[in-house]
Amino acid sequence: MLKGQLALGAVQIVNTGSEEVIGYAYTVENGLGQLQRWLLYRDPQNAFVVRPPPPSMEGWSLADWQAGVKGLWRPGSYYVWAQADLYRHGGTYQGVTWTRLPSASKLPPPTYYPSAPRQLDPDGRIIEVRQSLKALGLAFSIRGLTDASSVEYWLLPEAYQPAGRAAPATISVGARQASSLAAFIDVANQSWAPGCTFAITGCVNHHQDAPPARP
């Protein structure tokens, strides 16, 4: 299985610096990669840490998560279904071998679940994904949590471990700018190498006082 952004099962989302718990996520294998379900109490604004779940959520099944959402919910929370389709360096997709990332116009489209037309915010800067104080991954977002749907693009190097129990990950805004997806692809191609995974994540965003009927 290709490595996605998150470890399977439950994780805890913590604000960088303050240690405030700002939400949770639950991940299962699905489709071309993994389906992540995020419950966020506020917009993380590109500054958060993915950590192991609290003891009460250790070993949760998807059914446990879905049943638990109502108890975890706070009015005005965000609920995000994020389907991450994963592509490996050197893999062949639709007749093209990815020794380089395709141009923005030739990337596969995102997959949405539930079908539709974040965790990340679009502000024109490249987002860094860190583990063990080392900048390992890069990410870029088109649209965000306040929109009905959004798309995220993640470059995950070979050394990256799915964030969760064994390997927490810190998300933060980097210094580099990317005015468009094409500009981000140019930067990402500088790090695209054997062992890398590229995730195209389609997000469907629910932001209401009550939780979704089918989380």
mmCIF file of N, CA and C in Angstrom, residues 47-144:
data_model
loop_
_atom_site.group_PDB
_atom_site.id
_atom_site.type_symbol
_atom_site.label_atom_id
_atom_site.label_comp_id
_atom_site.label_asym_id
_atom_site.label_seq_id
_atom_site.Cartn_x
_atom_site.Cartn_y
_atom_site.Cartn_z
ATOM 1 N N ALA A 47 -1.722 25.571 10.683
ATOM 2 C CA ALA A 47 -0.803 25.446 11.816
ATOM 3 C C ALA A 47 -1.356 24.412 12.788
ATOM 4 N N PHE A 48 -0.970 23.147 12.599
ATOM 5 C CA PHE A 48 -1.471 22.105 13.479
ATOM 6 C C PHE A 48 -0.523 20.916 13.481
ATOM 7 N N VAL A 49 -0.700 20.063 14.489
ATOM 8 C CA VAL A 49 0.094 18.847 14.633
ATOM 9 C C VAL A 49 -0.851 17.656 14.657
ATOM 10 N N VAL A 50 -0.520 16.624 13.908
ATOM 11 C CA VAL A 50 -1.274 15.367 13.927
ATOM 12 C C VAL A 50 -0.599 14.450 14.939
ATOM 13 N N ARG A 51 -1.352 14.011 15.946
ATOM 14 C CA ARG A 51 -0.790 13.211 17.026
ATOM 15 C C ARG A 51 -1.616 11.936 17.237
ATOM 16 N N PRO A 52 -1.114 11.001 18.051
ATOM 17 C CA PRO A 52 -1.891 9.791 18.354
ATOM 18 C C PRO A 52 -3.229 10.154 18.996
ATOM 19 N N PRO A 53 -4.209 9.272 18.893
ATOM 20 C CA PRO A 53 -5.535 9.555 19.472
ATOM 21 C C PRO A 53 -5.474 9.488 20.991
ATOM 22 N N PRO A 54 -6.450 10.092 21.677
ATOM 23 C CA PRO A 54 -6.528 9.915 23.133
ATOM 24 C C PRO A 54 -6.836 8.459 23.461
ATOM 25 N N PRO A 55 -6.521 8.006 24.687
ATOM 26 C CA PRO A 55 -6.766 6.603 25.043
ATOM 27 C C PRO A 55 -8.201 6.145 24.794
ATOM 28 N N SER A 56 -9.154 7.057 24.952
ATOM 29 C CA SER A 56 -10.559 6.674 24.769
ATOM 30 C C SER A 56 -10.894 6.316 23.331
ATOM 31 N N MET A 57 -10.036 6.731 22.357
ATOM 32 C CA MET A 57 -10.297 6.458 20.948
ATOM 33 C C MET A 57 -9.359 5.398 20.372
ATOM 34 N N GLU A 58 -8.459 4.878 21.183
ATOM 35 C CA GLU A 58 -7.563 3.817 20.727
ATOM 36 C C GLU A 58 -8.383 2.609 20.266
ATOM 37 N N GLY A 59 -8.059 2.123 19.091
ATOM 38 C CA GLY A 59 -8.727 0.919 18.612
ATOM 39 C C GLY A 59 -10.118 1.132 18.049
ATOM 40 N N TRP A 60 -10.531 2.394 17.881
ATOM 41 C CA TRP A 60 -11.856 2.654 17.317
ATOM 42 C C TRP A 60 -11.974 2.062 15.917
ATOM 43 N N SER A 61 -13.123 1.462 15.624
ATOM 44 C CA SER A 61 -13.479 1.065 14.261
ATOM 45 C C SER A 61 -14.168 2.237 13.580
ATOM 46 N N LEU A 62 -14.406 2.104 12.280
ATOM 47 C CA LEU A 62 -15.144 3.153 11.576
ATOM 48 C C LEU A 62 -16.535 3.306 12.180
ATOM 49 N N ALA A 63 -17.174 2.194 12.541
ATOM 50 C CA ALA A 63 -18.500 2.279 13.157
ATOM 51 C C ALA A 63 -18.438 3.032 14.483
ATOM 52 N N ASP A 64 -17.371 2.823 15.259
ATOM 53 C CA ASP A 64 -17.199 3.563 16.513
ATOM 54 C C ASP A 64 -17.077 5.061 16.230
ATOM 55 N N TRP A 65 -16.289 5.399 15.218
ATOM 56 C CA TRP A 65 -16.118 6.811 14.849
ATOM 57 C C TRP A 65 -17.451 7.428 14.458
ATOM 58 N N GLN A 66 -18.176 6.760 13.572
ATOM 59 C CA GLN A 66 -19.438 7.309 13.089
ATOM 60 C C GLN A 66 -20.444 7.471 14.220
ATOM 61 N N ALA A 67 -20.443 6.527 15.158
ATOM 62 C CA ALA A 67 -21.340 6.642 16.303
ATOM 63 C C ALA A 67 -20.869 7.724 17.269
ATOM 64 N N GLY A 68 -19.559 7.969 17.325
ATOM 65 C CA GLY A 68 -19.005 8.926 18.263
ATOM 66 C C GLY A 68 -19.038 10.366 17.821
ATOM 67 N N VAL A 69 -19.266 10.594 16.517
ATOM 68 C CA VAL A 69 -19.231 11.962 15.996
ATOM 69 C C VAL A 69 -20.231 12.865 16.711
ATOM 70 N N LYS A 70 -21.427 12.362 16.978
ATOM 71 C CA LYS A 70 -22.445 13.191 17.628
ATOM 72 C C LYS A 70 -21.968 13.690 18.987
ATOM 73 N N GLY A 71 -21.274 12.825 19.754
ATOM 74 C CA GLY A 71 -20.784 13.226 21.060
ATOM 75 C C GLY A 71 -19.600 14.168 20.992
ATOM 76 N N LEU A 72 -18.808 14.060 19.920
ATOM 77 C CA LEU A 72 -17.640 14.923 19.754
ATOM 78 C C LEU A 72 -18.008 16.286 19.177
ATOM 79 N N TRP A 73 -19.166 16.377 18.543
ATOM 80 C CA TRP A 73 -19.544 17.571 17.777
ATOM 81 C C TRP A 73 -19.766 18.784 18.669
ATOM 82 N N ARG A 74 -19.356 19.931 18.160
ATOM 83 C CA ARG A 74 -19.681 21.223 18.759
ATOM 84 C C ARG A 74 -20.326 22.072 17.674
ATOM 85 N N PRO A 75 -21.346 22.883 18.001
ATOM 86 C CA PRO A 75 -21.987 23.710 16.968
ATOM 87 C C PRO A 75 -20.957 24.546 16.219
ATOM 88 N N GLY A 76 -21.084 24.538 14.897
ATOM 89 C CA GLY A 76 -20.165 25.310 14.068
ATOM 90 C C GLY A 76 -18.902 24.588 13.685
ATOM 91 N N SER A 77 -18.790 23.304 14.057
ATOM 92 C CA SER A 77 -17.612 22.525 13.677
ATOM 93 C C SER A 77 -17.580 22.298 12.168
ATOM 94 N N TYR A 78 -16.406 21.892 11.701
ATOM 95 C CA TYR A 78 -16.231 21.504 10.298
ATOM 96 C C TYR A 78 -16.115 19.981 10.240
ATOM 97 N N TYR A 79 -16.792 19.388 9.265
ATOM 98 C CA TYR A 79 -16.617 17.957 9.003
ATOM 99 C C TYR A 79 -16.180 17.818 7.551
ATOM 100 N N VAL A 80 -15.084 17.109 7.321
ATOM 101 C CA VAL A 80 -14.500 17.021 5.982
ATOM 102 C C VAL A 80 -14.314 15.556 5.602
ATOM 103 N N TRP A 81 -14.859 15.169 4.447
ATOM 104 C CA TRP A 81 -14.538 13.891 3.837
ATOM 105 C C TRP A 81 -13.428 14.156 2.825
ATOM 106 N N ALA A 82 -12.249 13.593 3.049
ATOM 107 C CA ALA A 82 -11.090 13.874 2.199
ATOM 108 C C ALA A 82 -10.594 12.577 1.568
ATOM 109 N N GLN A 83 -10.841 12.417 0.282
ATOM 110 C CA GLN A 83 -10.380 11.226 -0.442
ATOM 111 C C GLN A 83 -9.021 11.527 -1.068
ATOM 112 N N ALA A 84 -7.981 10.847 -0.576
ATOM 113 C CA ALA A 84 -6.619 11.050 -1.071
ATOM 114 C C ALA A 84 -6.278 9.944 -2.065
ATOM 115 N N ASP A 85 -6.171 10.301 -3.338
ATOM 116 C CA ASP A 85 -5.714 9.364 -4.365
ATOM 117 C C ASP A 85 -4.193 9.458 -4.436
ATOM 118 N N LEU A 86 -3.512 8.310 -4.378
ATOM 119 C CA LEU A 86 -2.059 8.273 -4.219
ATOM 120 C C LEU A 86 -1.381 7.791 -5.497
ATOM 121 N N TYR A 87 -0.311 8.478 -5.867
ATOM 122 C CA TYR A 87 0.451 8.149 -7.072
ATOM 123 C C TYR A 87 1.932 8.078 -6.702
ATOM 124 N N ARG A 88 2.619 7.021 -7.133
ATOM 125 C CA ARG A 88 4.013 6.838 -6.746
ATOM 126 C C ARG A 88 4.966 7.285 -7.852
ATOM 127 N N HIS A 89 6.149 7.678 -7.449
ATOM 128 C CA HIS A 89 7.195 8.011 -8.410
ATOM 129 C C HIS A 89 7.513 6.769 -9.252
ATOM 130 N N GLY A 90 7.535 6.930 -10.573
ATOM 131 C CA GLY A 90 7.830 5.825 -11.478
ATOM 132 C C GLY A 90 6.637 4.988 -11.865
ATOM 133 N N GLY A 91 5.477 5.236 -11.235
ATOM 134 C CA GLY A 91 4.270 4.512 -11.612
ATOM 135 C C GLY A 91 3.725 5.002 -12.946
ATOM 136 N N THR A 92 2.963 4.163 -13.613
ATOM 137 C CA THR A 92 2.374 4.536 -14.909
ATOM 138 C C THR A 92 0.873 4.701 -14.731
ATOM 139 N N TYR A 93 0.370 5.877 -15.085
ATOM 140 C CA TYR A 93 -1.036 6.215 -14.925
ATOM 141 C C TYR A 93 -1.558 6.796 -16.230
ATOM 142 N N GLN A 94 -2.604 6.166 -16.740
ATOM 143 C CA GLN A 94 -3.196 6.588 -18.015
ATOM 144 C C GLN A 94 -2.126 6.703 -19.099
ATOM 145 N N GLY A 95 -1.213 5.718 -19.114
ATOM 146 C CA GLY A 95 -0.190 5.655 -20.155
ATOM 147 C C GLY A 95 1.007 6.559 -19.947
ATOM 148 N N VAL A 96 1.051 7.290 -18.834
ATOM 149 C CA VAL A 96 2.161 8.210 -18.563
ATOM 150 C C VAL A 96 2.928 7.720 -17.340
ATOM 151 N N THR A 97 4.262 7.583 -17.477
ATOM 152 C CA THR A 97 5.109 7.179 -16.357
ATOM 153 C C THR A 97 5.568 8.418 -15.604
ATOM 154 N N TRP A 98 5.319 8.424 -14.312
ATOM 155 C CA TRP A 98 5.555 9.623 -13.505
ATOM 156 C C TRP A 98 6.994 9.692 -12.984
ATOM 157 N N THR A 99 7.961 9.835 -13.902
ATOM 158 C CA THR A 99 9.321 10.156 -13.477
ATOM 159 C C THR A 99 9.429 11.653 -13.175
ATOM 160 N N ARG A 100 8.513 12.407 -13.720
ATOM 161 C CA ARG A 100 8.269 13.801 -13.339
ATOM 162 C C ARG A 100 6.779 13.958 -13.095
ATOM 163 N N LEU A 101 6.413 14.883 -12.218
ATOM 164 C CA LEU A 101 5.002 15.153 -12.022
ATOM 165 C C LEU A 101 4.431 15.775 -13.291
ATOM 166 N N PRO A 102 3.256 15.349 -13.728
ATOM 167 C CA PRO A 102 2.647 15.962 -14.911
ATOM 168 C C PRO A 102 2.370 17.446 -14.688
ATOM 169 N N SER A 103 2.222 18.165 -15.761
ATOM 170 C CA SER A 103 1.840 19.570 -15.650
ATOM 171 C C SER A 103 0.471 19.668 -14.984
ATOM 172 N N ALA A 104 0.151 20.848 -14.451
ATOM 173 C CA ALA A 104 -1.103 21.039 -13.728
ATOM 174 C C ALA A 104 -2.307 20.643 -14.574
ATOM 175 N N SER A 105 -2.276 20.948 -15.855
ATOM 176 C CA SER A 105 -3.420 20.668 -16.726
ATOM 177 C C SER A 105 -3.578 19.178 -17.029
ATOM 178 N N LYS A 106 -2.534 18.371 -16.767
ATOM 179 C CA LYS A 106 -2.582 16.948 -17.086
ATOM 180 C C LYS A 106 -2.654 16.060 -15.842
ATOM 181 N N LEU A 107 -2.757 16.660 -14.658
ATOM 182 C CA LEU A 107 -2.914 15.864 -13.450
ATOM 183 C C LEU A 107 -4.280 15.173 -13.435
ATOM 184 N N PRO A 108 -4.371 13.974 -12.850
ATOM 185 C CA PRO A 108 -5.688 13.331 -12.710
ATOM 186 C C PRO A 108 -6.609 14.215 -11.865
ATOM 187 N N PRO A 109 -7.894 14.194 -12.146
ATOM 188 C CA PRO A 109 -8.822 14.983 -11.326
ATOM 189 C C PRO A 109 -8.959 14.381 -9.942
ATOM 190 N N PRO A 110 -9.320 15.188 -8.947
ATOM 191 C CA PRO A 110 -9.550 14.647 -7.610
ATOM 192 C C PRO A 110 -10.812 13.791 -7.569
ATOM 193 N N THR A 111 -10.867 12.914 -6.578
ATOM 194 C CA THR A 111 -12.064 12.125 -6.311
ATOM 195 C C THR A 111 -12.739 12.696 -5.075
ATOM 196 N N TYR A 112 -14.049 12.881 -5.139
ATOM 197 C CA TYR A 112 -14.785 13.426 -4.002
ATOM 198 C C TYR A 112 -15.673 12.353 -3.377
ATOM 199 N N TYR A 113 -15.720 12.336 -2.044
ATOM 200 C CA TYR A 113 -16.606 11.433 -1.308
ATOM 201 C C TYR A 113 -17.205 12.214 -0.138
ATOM 202 N N PRO A 114 -18.517 12.296 0.013
ATOM 203 C CA PRO A 114 -19.515 11.898 -0.984
ATOM 204 C C PRO A 114 -19.319 12.698 -2.276
ATOM 205 N N SER A 115 -19.838 12.214 -3.367
ATOM 206 C CA SER A 115 -19.618 12.880 -4.645
ATOM 207 C C SER A 115 -20.050 14.338 -4.545
ATOM 208 N N ALA A 116 -19.282 15.205 -5.167
ATOM 209 C CA ALA A 116 -19.523 16.643 -5.064
ATOM 210 C C ALA A 116 -18.904 17.326 -6.252
ATOM 211 N N PRO A 117 -19.285 18.604 -6.624
ATOM 212 C CA PRO A 117 -19.015 19.187 -7.951
ATOM 213 C C PRO A 117 -17.948 18.566 -8.668
ATOM 214 N N ARG A 118 -10.969 20.646 4.700
ATOM 215 C CA ARG A 118 -9.561 20.955 4.492
ATOM 216 C C ARG A 118 -8.939 21.204 5.834
ATOM 217 N N GLN A 119 -8.737 20.989 5.815
ATOM 218 C CA GLN A 119 -7.664 21.112 6.764
ATOM 219 C C GLN A 119 -6.672 22.190 6.361
ATOM 220 N N LEU A 120 -6.511 22.474 5.068
ATOM 221 C CA LEU A 120 -5.546 23.461 4.586
ATOM 222 C C LEU A 120 -6.267 24.686 4.045
ATOM 223 N N ASP A 121 -5.559 25.841 4.069
ATOM 224 C CA ASP A 121 -6.117 27.084 3.562
ATOM 225 C C ASP A 121 -5.334 27.567 2.353
ATOM 226 N N PRO A 122 -6.017 28.140 1.359
ATOM 227 C CA PRO A 122 -5.332 28.649 0.171
ATOM 228 C C PRO A 122 -4.875 30.087 0.392
ATOM 229 N N ASP A 123 -3.577 30.298 0.536
ATOM 230 C CA ASP A 123 -3.117 31.678 0.699
ATOM 231 C C ASP A 123 -1.918 31.992 -0.178
ATOM 232 N N GLY A 124 -1.656 31.130 -1.168
ATOM 233 C CA GLY A 124 -0.579 31.421 -2.101
ATOM 234 C C GLY A 124 0.793 31.020 -1.624
ATOM 235 N N ARG A 125 0.878 30.404 -0.434
ATOM 236 C CA ARG A 125 2.171 29.935 0.042
ATOM 237 C C ARG A 125 2.188 28.407 0.104
ATOM 238 N N ILE A 126 3.366 27.845 -0.033
ATOM 239 C CA ILE A 126 3.517 26.397 0.022
ATOM 240 C C ILE A 126 3.558 25.957 1.483
ATOM 241 N N ILE A 127 2.833 24.909 1.787
ATOM 242 C CA ILE A 127 2.733 24.390 3.147
ATOM 243 C C ILE A 127 3.782 23.301 3.337
ATOM 244 N N GLU A 128 4.434 23.310 4.491
ATOM 245 C CA GLU A 128 5.454 22.317 4.798
ATOM 246 C C GLU A 128 4.904 21.275 5.779
ATOM 247 N N VAL A 129 5.310 20.028 5.563
ATOM 248 C CA VAL A 129 4.926 18.925 6.430
ATOM 249 C C VAL A 129 6.209 18.417 7.087
ATOM 250 N N ARG A 130 6.289 18.527 8.423
ATOM 251 C CA ARG A 130 7.534 18.208 9.122
ATOM 252 C C ARG A 130 7.369 16.999 10.040
ATOM 253 N N GLN A 131 8.425 16.206 10.084
ATOM 254 C CA GLN A 131 8.557 15.137 11.067
ATOM 255 C C GLN A 131 9.993 15.178 11.584
ATOM 256 N N SER A 132 10.153 15.043 12.916
ATOM 257 C CA SER A 132 11.480 15.094 13.538
ATOM 258 C C SER A 132 12.234 16.367 13.154
ATOM 259 N N LEU A 133 11.500 17.481 13.132
ATOM 260 C CA LEU A 133 12.059 18.811 12.880
ATOM 261 C C LEU A 133 12.637 18.974 11.477
ATOM 262 N N LYS A 134 12.396 18.038 10.610
ATOM 263 C CA LYS A 134 12.899 18.123 9.246
ATOM 264 C C LYS A 134 11.748 18.339 8.276
ATOM 265 N N ALA A 135 11.913 19.290 7.365
ATOM 266 C CA ALA A 135 10.869 19.532 6.372
ATOM 267 C C ALA A 135 10.893 18.395 5.354
ATOM 268 N N LEU A 136 9.870 17.561 5.381
ATOM 269 C CA LEU A 136 9.855 16.390 4.513
ATOM 270 C C LEU A 136 8.916 16.544 3.331
ATOM 271 N N GLY A 137 7.722 17.078 3.578
ATOM 272 C CA GLY A 137 6.716 17.123 2.535
ATOM 273 C C GLY A 137 6.279 18.530 2.199
ATOM 274 N N LEU A 138 5.548 18.635 1.100
ATOM 275 C CA LEU A 138 5.006 19.918 0.649
ATOM 276 C C LEU A 138 3.531 19.739 0.334
ATOM 277 N N ALA A 139 2.758 20.809 0.485
ATOM 278 C CA ALA A 139 1.331 20.743 0.155
ATOM 279 C C ALA A 139 0.865 22.087 -0.389
ATOM 280 N N PHE A 140 -0.230 22.021 -1.137
ATOM 281 C CA PHE A 140 -0.818 23.216 -1.755
ATOM 282 C C PHE A 140 -2.319 23.000 -1.841
ATOM 283 N N SER A 141 -3.102 24.045 -1.580
ATOM 284 C CA SER A 141 -4.558 23.921 -1.550
ATOM 285 C C SER A 141 -5.224 24.869 -2.539
ATOM 286 N N ILE A 142 -6.302 24.384 -3.149
ATOM 287 C CA ILE A 142 -7.183 25.204 -3.980
ATOM 288 C C ILE A 142 -8.549 25.204 -3.309
ATOM 289 N N ARG A 143 -9.010 26.359 -2.909
ATOM 290 C CA ARG A 143 -10.196 26.548 -2.083
ATOM 291 C C ARG A 143 -9.919 26.006 -0.686
ATOM 292 N N GLY A 144 -10.888 26.177 0.253
ATOM 293 C CA GLY A 144 -10.623 25.814 1.630
ATOM 294 C C GLY A 144 -11.854 25.386 2.399
#
